[in-house]
């Protein structure tokens, strides 16, 4: 059933359809199955595995990972304010930028679908928007101010709020996952490192600005 789910999700990516979660719960028994579905769908769609999302509940894990769609999707459920890293061949951060992760679902139940099915569906990823790159350096992450301005919504202004305290803390776990089958990292591989302030829901197009103190600003506009 894993291959059947891969085939069905590929169709969803191509035509915008969605699946009923109850029909597929038996197809993903554990995280290994979920990751197999992720990889199968990404390969079928021709992704290069050079964009990833990775995150964890705390610096000690557990962590989860997913290749990221290189094309921005639509029918968005929300966005996440993030910081992305560009990685060298040894899995170390070379550069850093402001990032916006687009969130959507190939499940009719959306983010209420079972956790393993959401993991199999690339953790509800619908693309990644990136700001200007600059050389990587650690920042006082707990004090860094960030501001998210979304059209038609009040601004969100906060200090800190990343679950790992340091976004780069996810890299060792991500590297083990990305290379677990002997894969090598494509040049310029990008890892976005988890949400600041959780999911910011949308009711239409994603239009706005995300700014991080010390990293600059990203303006974005994606159709509904």
PDB file of C-alpha atoms in Angstrom:
ATOM      1  CA  UNK A   1       0.000   0.000   0.000  1.00  0.00           C
ATOM      2  CA  UNK A   2       2.995   2.360   0.380  1.00  0.00           C
ATOM      3  CA  UNK A   3       3.446   2.516  -3.395  1.00  0.00           C
ATOM      4  CA  UNK A   4      -0.283   3.058  -3.885  1.00  0.00           C
ATOM      5  CA  UNK A   5      -0.157   6.063  -1.541  1.00  0.00           C
ATOM      6  CA  UNK A   6       2.903   7.429  -3.344  1.00  0.00           C
ATOM      7  CA  UNK A   7       1.024   7.219  -6.641  1.00  0.00           C
ATOM      8  CA  UNK A   8      -2.076   8.859  -5.175  1.00  0.00           C
ATOM      9  CA  UNK A   9      -0.136  11.751  -3.617  1.00  0.00           C
ATOM     10  CA  UNK A  10       1.716  12.357  -6.873  1.00  0.00           C
ATOM     11  CA  UNK A  11      -1.656  12.825  -8.569  1.00  0.00           C
ATOM     12  CA  UNK A  12      -2.681  15.271  -5.826  1.00  0.00           C
ATOM     13  CA  UNK A  13       0.432  17.355  -6.395  1.00  0.00           C
ATOM     14  CA  UNK A  14      -0.250  17.460 -10.117  1.00  0.00           C
ATOM     15  CA  UNK A  15      -3.978  18.191 -10.197  1.00  0.00           C
ATOM     16  CA  UNK A  16      -4.730  19.753  -6.801  1.00  0.00           C
ATOM     17  CA  UNK A  17      -7.006  16.927  -5.616  1.00  0.00           C
ATOM     18  CA  UNK A  18      -7.031  15.686  -2.019  1.00  0.00           C
ATOM     19  CA  UNK A  19      -7.337  12.296  -0.353  1.00  0.00           C
ATOM     20  CA  UNK A  20      -9.582  11.047   2.449  1.00  0.00           C
ATOM     21  CA  UNK A  21      -7.323  10.177   5.368  1.00  0.00           C
ATOM     22  CA  UNK A  22      -9.541   7.304   6.542  1.00  0.00           C
ATOM     23  CA  UNK A  23      -8.831   5.472   3.284  1.00  0.00           C
ATOM     24  CA  UNK A  24      -5.065   5.490   3.853  1.00  0.00           C
ATOM     25  CA  UNK A  25      -4.339   5.102   7.568  1.00  0.00           C
ATOM     26  CA  UNK A  26      -3.303   1.467   7.018  1.00  0.00           C
ATOM     27  CA  UNK A  27      -0.740   2.523   4.393  1.00  0.00           C
ATOM     28  CA  UNK A  28       1.561   4.304   6.870  1.00  0.00           C
ATOM     29  CA  UNK A  29       2.305   2.150   9.916  1.00  0.00           C
ATOM     30  CA  UNK A  30       5.266   4.081  11.321  1.00  0.00           C
ATOM     31  CA  UNK A  31       7.750   6.858  10.610  1.00  0.00           C
ATOM     32  CA  UNK A  32       9.801   4.607   8.321  1.00  0.00           C
ATOM     33  CA  UNK A  33       6.741   4.193   6.087  1.00  0.00           C
ATOM     34  CA  UNK A  34       6.067   7.941   6.198  1.00  0.00           C
ATOM     35  CA  UNK A  35       9.627   8.738   5.130  1.00  0.00           C
ATOM     36  CA  UNK A  36       9.440   6.133   2.362  1.00  0.00           C
ATOM     37  CA  UNK A  37       6.312   7.835   1.021  1.00  0.00           C
ATOM     38  CA  UNK A  38       7.994  11.256   1.200  1.00  0.00           C
ATOM     39  CA  UNK A  39      10.987  10.027  -0.770  1.00  0.00           C
ATOM     40  CA  UNK A  40       8.883   8.173  -3.328  1.00  0.00           C
ATOM     41  CA  UNK A  41       6.668  11.167  -4.050  1.00  0.00           C
ATOM     42  CA  UNK A  42       9.636  13.543  -4.279  1.00  0.00           C
ATOM     43  CA  UNK A  43      11.445  11.258  -6.722  1.00  0.00           C
ATOM     44  CA  UNK A  44       8.345  10.798  -8.869  1.00  0.00           C
ATOM     45  CA  UNK A  45       7.929  14.583  -9.065  1.00  0.00           C
ATOM     46  CA  UNK A  46      11.585  15.113  -9.971  1.00  0.00           C
ATOM     47  CA  UNK A  47      12.674  16.975  -6.838  1.00  0.00           C
ATOM     48  CA  UNK A  48      16.457  17.300  -6.360  1.00  0.00           C
ATOM     49  CA  UNK A  49      16.466  16.785  -2.588  1.00  0.00           C
ATOM     50  CA  UNK A  50      18.309  20.076  -2.234  1.00  0.00           C
ATOM     51  CA  UNK A  51      15.617  21.778  -0.125  1.00  0.00           C
ATOM     52  CA  UNK A  52      14.541  20.396   3.234  1.00  0.00           C
ATOM     53  CA  UNK A  53      12.483  21.268   6.273  1.00  0.00           C
ATOM     54  CA  UNK A  54      13.593  20.003   9.650  1.00  0.00           C
ATOM     55  CA  UNK A  55      12.570  20.673  13.207  1.00  0.00           C
ATOM     56  CA  UNK A  56      12.092  19.321  16.675  1.00  0.00           C
ATOM     57  CA  UNK A  57      10.127  19.785  19.849  1.00  0.00           C
ATOM     58  CA  UNK A  58      13.309  20.599  21.780  1.00  0.00           C
ATOM     59  CA  UNK A  59      17.073  20.527  21.369  1.00  0.00           C
ATOM     60  CA  UNK A  60      16.942  16.875  22.421  1.00  0.00           C
ATOM     61  CA  UNK A  61      14.320  15.905  19.834  1.00  0.00           C
ATOM     62  CA  UNK A  62      12.390  14.132  18.640  1.00  0.00           C
ATOM     63  CA  UNK A  63      13.150  15.558  15.209  1.00  0.00           C
ATOM     64  CA  UNK A  64      11.295  15.262  11.927  1.00  0.00           C
ATOM     65  CA  UNK A  65      12.455  15.976   8.398  1.00  0.00           C
ATOM     66  CA  UNK A  66      11.095  16.279   4.881  1.00  0.00           C
ATOM     67  CA  UNK A  67      12.262  17.261   1.414  1.00  0.00           C
ATOM     68  CA  UNK A  68      10.599  20.486   0.330  1.00  0.00           C
ATOM     69  CA  UNK A  69       8.610  21.206  -2.810  1.00  0.00           C
ATOM     70  CA  UNK A  70      10.726  23.420  -5.118  1.00  0.00           C
ATOM     71  CA  UNK A  71       7.540  24.994  -6.559  1.00  0.00           C
ATOM     72  CA  UNK A  72       5.226  27.195  -4.505  1.00  0.00           C
ATOM     73  CA  UNK A  73       1.812  25.600  -4.066  1.00  0.00           C
ATOM     74  CA  UNK A  74      -1.662  27.084  -3.716  1.00  0.00           C
ATOM     75  CA  UNK A  75      -4.750  26.387  -1.571  1.00  0.00           C
ATOM     76  CA  UNK A  76      -2.629  27.447   1.363  1.00  0.00           C
ATOM     77  CA  UNK A  77      -3.661  26.836   4.956  1.00  0.00           C
ATOM     78  CA  UNK A  78      -1.059  29.163   6.409  1.00  0.00           C
ATOM     79  CA  UNK A  79       2.593  30.082   6.611  1.00  0.00           C
ATOM     80  CA  UNK A  80       5.401  29.660   9.100  1.00  0.00           C
ATOM     81  CA  UNK A  81       8.046  32.258   9.914  1.00  0.00           C
ATOM     82  CA  UNK A  82      11.435  30.546   9.716  1.00  0.00           C
ATOM     83  CA  UNK A  83      15.178  30.895   9.306  1.00  0.00           C
ATOM     84  CA  UNK A  84      16.850  28.843   6.550  1.00  0.00           C
ATOM     85  CA  UNK A  85      20.450  27.679   6.316  1.00  0.00           C
ATOM     86  CA  UNK A  86      22.562  26.849   3.268  1.00  0.00           C
ATOM     87  CA  UNK A  87      24.727  23.825   3.998  1.00  0.00           C
ATOM     88  CA  UNK A  88      28.197  22.693   2.892  1.00  0.00           C
ATOM     89  CA  UNK A  89      29.089  19.115   1.929  1.00  0.00           C
ATOM     90  CA  UNK A  90      29.767  18.247   5.583  1.00  0.00           C
ATOM     91  CA  UNK A  91      26.380  19.457   6.785  1.00  0.00           C
ATOM     92  CA  UNK A  92      27.605  22.706   8.320  1.00  0.00           C
ATOM     93  CA  UNK A  93      25.841  26.036   7.925  1.00  0.00           C
ATOM     94  CA  UNK A  94      27.507  28.376   5.405  1.00  0.00           C
ATOM     95  CA  UNK A  95      24.819  31.010   4.925  1.00  0.00           C
ATOM     96  CA  UNK A  96      21.577  32.126   6.533  1.00  0.00           C
ATOM     97  CA  UNK A  97      18.414  33.933   5.449  1.00  0.00           C
ATOM     98  CA  UNK A  98      14.843  34.793   6.407  1.00  0.00           C
ATOM     99  CA  UNK A  99      12.396  32.147   5.109  1.00  0.00           C
ATOM    100  CA  UNK A 100       8.656  31.636   4.805  1.00  0.00           C
ATOM    101  CA  UNK A 101       7.356  28.084   4.634  1.00  0.00           C
ATOM    102  CA  UNK A 102       4.069  27.687   2.768  1.00  0.00           C
ATOM    103  CA  UNK A 103       1.685  25.193   4.380  1.00  0.00           C
ATOM    104  CA  UNK A 104      -0.972  23.151   2.557  1.00  0.00           C
ATOM    105  CA  UNK A 105      -2.294  19.596   2.667  1.00  0.00           C
ATOM    106  CA  UNK A 106      -3.100  16.819   0.242  1.00  0.00           C
ATOM    107  CA  UNK A 107      -5.585  15.471   2.817  1.00  0.00           C
ATOM    108  CA  UNK A 108      -9.213  16.520   2.896  1.00  0.00           C
ATOM    109  CA  UNK A 109      -8.866  16.798   6.663  1.00  0.00           C
ATOM    110  CA  UNK A 110      -5.972  19.232   6.306  1.00  0.00           C
ATOM    111  CA  UNK A 111      -3.927  19.642   9.466  1.00  0.00           C
ATOM    112  CA  UNK A 112      -6.433  17.462  11.356  1.00  0.00           C
ATOM    113  CA  UNK A 113      -5.279  14.382   9.421  1.00  0.00           C
ATOM    114  CA  UNK A 114      -3.386  11.772  11.504  1.00  0.00           C
ATOM    115  CA  UNK A 115       0.213  12.707  12.308  1.00  0.00           C
ATOM    116  CA  UNK A 116       1.814   9.911  10.275  1.00  0.00           C
ATOM    117  CA  UNK A 117      -0.217  10.834   7.202  1.00  0.00           C
ATOM    118  CA  UNK A 118       0.791  14.474   7.585  1.00  0.00           C
ATOM    119  CA  UNK A 119       4.415  13.364   7.857  1.00  0.00           C
ATOM    120  CA  UNK A 120       4.055  11.243   4.721  1.00  0.00           C
ATOM    121  CA  UNK A 121       2.627  14.317   2.974  1.00  0.00           C
ATOM    122  CA  UNK A 122       5.933  16.167   3.376  1.00  0.00           C
ATOM    123  CA  UNK A 123       4.746  17.531   6.708  1.00  0.00           C
ATOM    124  CA  UNK A 124       2.155  19.662   4.909  1.00  0.00           C
ATOM    125  CA  UNK A 125       4.783  21.594   2.973  1.00  0.00           C
ATOM    126  CA  UNK A 126       3.741  23.648  -0.055  1.00  0.00           C
ATOM    127  CA  UNK A 127       7.008  25.377  -0.877  1.00  0.00           C
ATOM    128  CA  UNK A 128       9.633  27.659   0.611  1.00  0.00           C
ATOM    129  CA  UNK A 129      10.274  31.355   0.035  1.00  0.00           C
ATOM    130  CA  UNK A 130      13.770  32.677   0.741  1.00  0.00           C
ATOM    131  CA  UNK A 131      15.207  36.088   1.524  1.00  0.00           C
ATOM    132  CA  UNK A 132      18.686  37.385   0.751  1.00  0.00           C
ATOM    133  CA  UNK A 133      21.533  35.141   1.857  1.00  0.00           C
ATOM    134  CA  UNK A 134      24.302  36.358   4.140  1.00  0.00           C
ATOM    135  CA  UNK A 135      27.235  34.550   5.751  1.00  0.00           C
ATOM    136  CA  UNK A 136      26.143  32.361   8.630  1.00  0.00           C
ATOM    137  CA  UNK A 137      26.831  33.505  12.150  1.00  0.00           C
ATOM    138  CA  UNK A 138      25.082  32.723  15.438  1.00  0.00           C
ATOM    139  CA  UNK A 139      22.733  35.366  16.793  1.00  0.00           C
ATOM    140  CA  UNK A 140      21.307  35.853  20.307  1.00  0.00           C
ATOM    141  CA  UNK A 141      18.252  33.903  19.199  1.00  0.00           C
ATOM    142  CA  UNK A 142      16.242  34.250  22.407  1.00  0.00           C
ATOM    143  CA  UNK A 143      16.384  38.056  22.097  1.00  0.00           C
ATOM    144  CA  UNK A 144      16.084  38.454  18.312  1.00  0.00           C
ATOM    145  CA  UNK A 145      13.004  40.470  17.363  1.00  0.00           C
ATOM    146  CA  UNK A 146      10.969  39.295  14.404  1.00  0.00           C
ATOM    147  CA  UNK A 147       7.922  40.795  12.763  1.00  0.00           C
ATOM    148  CA  UNK A 148       5.363  39.132  10.507  1.00  0.00           C
ATOM    149  CA  UNK A 149       2.963  41.352   8.594  1.00  0.00           C
ATOM    150  CA  UNK A 150       0.173  39.544   6.723  1.00  0.00           C
ATOM    151  CA  UNK A 151      -2.380  41.353   4.568  1.00  0.00           C
ATOM    152  CA  UNK A 152      -5.593  41.932   6.506  1.00  0.00           C
ATOM    153  CA  UNK A 153      -4.172  40.724   9.839  1.00  0.00           C
ATOM    154  CA  UNK A 154      -2.564  42.460  12.813  1.00  0.00           C
ATOM    155  CA  UNK A 155       1.226  42.387  12.817  1.00  0.00           C
ATOM    156  CA  UNK A 156       2.902  39.694  14.904  1.00  0.00           C
ATOM    157  CA  UNK A 157       5.941  41.097  16.757  1.00  0.00           C
ATOM    158  CA  UNK A 158       7.897  38.845  19.106  1.00  0.00           C
ATOM    159  CA  UNK A 159      11.330  38.140  20.544  1.00  0.00           C
ATOM    160  CA  UNK A 160      12.738  34.635  20.193  1.00  0.00           C
ATOM    161  CA  UNK A 161      10.358  31.707  20.245  1.00  0.00           C
ATOM    162  CA  UNK A 162      12.235  28.974  18.375  1.00  0.00           C
ATOM    163  CA  UNK A 163      11.718  25.524  19.938  1.00  0.00           C
ATOM    164  CA  UNK A 164      15.414  24.571  19.690  1.00  0.00           C
ATOM    165  CA  UNK A 165      16.748  27.903  21.010  1.00  0.00           C
ATOM    166  CA  UNK A 166      19.334  27.719  18.173  1.00  0.00           C
ATOM    167  CA  UNK A 167      17.983  26.955  14.666  1.00  0.00           C
ATOM    168  CA  UNK A 168      21.261  25.279  13.658  1.00  0.00           C
ATOM    169  CA  UNK A 169      20.812  22.703  16.441  1.00  0.00           C
ATOM    170  CA  UNK A 170      18.692  20.597  14.100  1.00  0.00           C
ATOM    171  CA  UNK A 171      21.506  20.052  11.594  1.00  0.00           C
ATOM    172  CA  UNK A 172      23.142  16.914  13.089  1.00  0.00           C
ATOM    173  CA  UNK A 173      19.838  15.027  13.173  1.00  0.00           C
ATOM    174  CA  UNK A 174      18.899  16.275   9.711  1.00  0.00           C
ATOM    175  CA  UNK A 175      22.275  15.238   8.249  1.00  0.00           C
ATOM    176  CA  UNK A 176      21.907  11.704   9.601  1.00  0.00           C
ATOM    177  CA  UNK A 177      18.463  11.510   8.026  1.00  0.00           C
ATOM    178  CA  UNK A 178      19.382  13.043   4.650  1.00  0.00           C
ATOM    179  CA  UNK A 179      22.388  10.727   4.199  1.00  0.00           C
ATOM    180  CA  UNK A 180      20.933   7.610   5.834  1.00  0.00           C
ATOM    181  CA  UNK A 181      20.839   5.611   2.586  1.00  0.00           C
ATOM    182  CA  UNK A 182      24.284   6.713   1.441  1.00  0.00           C
ATOM    183  CA  UNK A 183      23.094   9.857  -0.349  1.00  0.00           C
ATOM    184  CA  UNK A 184      25.425  12.799  -0.782  1.00  0.00           C
ATOM    185  CA  UNK A 185      24.273  16.385  -0.365  1.00  0.00           C
ATOM    186  CA  UNK A 186      23.695  18.388  -3.557  1.00  0.00           C
ATOM    187  CA  UNK A 187      25.726  21.593  -3.694  1.00  0.00           C
ATOM    188  CA  UNK A 188      23.871  24.464  -2.073  1.00  0.00           C
ATOM    189  CA  UNK A 189      21.445  22.295  -0.105  1.00  0.00           C
ATOM    190  CA  UNK A 190      19.027  24.395   1.968  1.00  0.00           C
ATOM    191  CA  UNK A 191      17.441  23.465   5.299  1.00  0.00           C
ATOM    192  CA  UNK A 192      14.670  25.534   6.853  1.00  0.00           C
ATOM    193  CA  UNK A 193      14.815  24.991  10.567  1.00  0.00           C
ATOM    194  CA  UNK A 194      11.354  25.163  12.123  1.00  0.00           C
ATOM    195  CA  UNK A 195       8.615  27.628  12.890  1.00  0.00           C
ATOM    196  CA  UNK A 196       8.817  30.737  15.017  1.00  0.00           C
ATOM    197  CA  UNK A 197       5.435  31.306  16.618  1.00  0.00           C
ATOM    198  CA  UNK A 198       3.770  28.237  15.088  1.00  0.00           C
ATOM    199  CA  UNK A 199       1.410  28.265  12.118  1.00  0.00           C
ATOM    200  CA  UNK A 200      -0.004  31.611  11.002  1.00  0.00           C
ATOM    201  CA  UNK A 201      -3.343  30.770   9.294  1.00  0.00           C
ATOM    202  CA  UNK A 202      -4.434  32.315   6.013  1.00  0.00           C
ATOM    203  CA  UNK A 203      -7.817  32.913   4.460  1.00  0.00           C
ATOM    204  CA  UNK A 204      -6.639  33.439   0.883  1.00  0.00           C
ATOM    205  CA  UNK A 205      -3.415  34.560  -0.742  1.00  0.00           C
ATOM    206  CA  UNK A 206      -0.149  34.799   1.194  1.00  0.00           C
ATOM    207  CA  UNK A 207       0.900  38.437   1.003  1.00  0.00           C
ATOM    208  CA  UNK A 208       3.102  40.138   3.513  1.00  0.00           C
ATOM    209  CA  UNK A 209       6.534  40.750   4.969  1.00  0.00           C
ATOM    210  CA  UNK A 210       8.696  38.813   7.406  1.00  0.00           C
ATOM    211  CA  UNK A 211      11.642  40.545   9.066  1.00  0.00           C
ATOM    212  CA  UNK A 212      14.220  39.210  11.505  1.00  0.00           C
ATOM    213  CA  UNK A 213      16.512  41.563  13.415  1.00  0.00           C
ATOM    214  CA  UNK A 214      20.006  41.129  12.005  1.00  0.00           C
ATOM    215  CA  UNK A 215      18.865  39.071   8.993  1.00  0.00           C
ATOM    216  CA  UNK A 216      16.788  41.496   6.968  1.00  0.00           C
ATOM    217  CA  UNK A 217      13.338  41.335   5.449  1.00  0.00           C
ATOM    218  CA  UNK A 218      11.450  39.143   2.969  1.00  0.00           C
ATOM    219  CA  UNK A 219       8.394  40.451   1.128  1.00  0.00           C
ATOM    220  CA  UNK A 220       6.204  37.779  -0.465  1.00  0.00           C
ATOM    221  CA  UNK A 221       3.038  37.313  -2.506  1.00  0.00           C
ATOM    222  CA  UNK A 222       1.627  33.896  -3.399  1.00  0.00           C
ATOM    223  CA  UNK A 223      -1.804  33.336  -4.970  1.00  0.00           C
ATOM    224  CA  UNK A 224      -4.515  31.583  -2.980  1.00  0.00           C
TER     225      UNK A 224
END
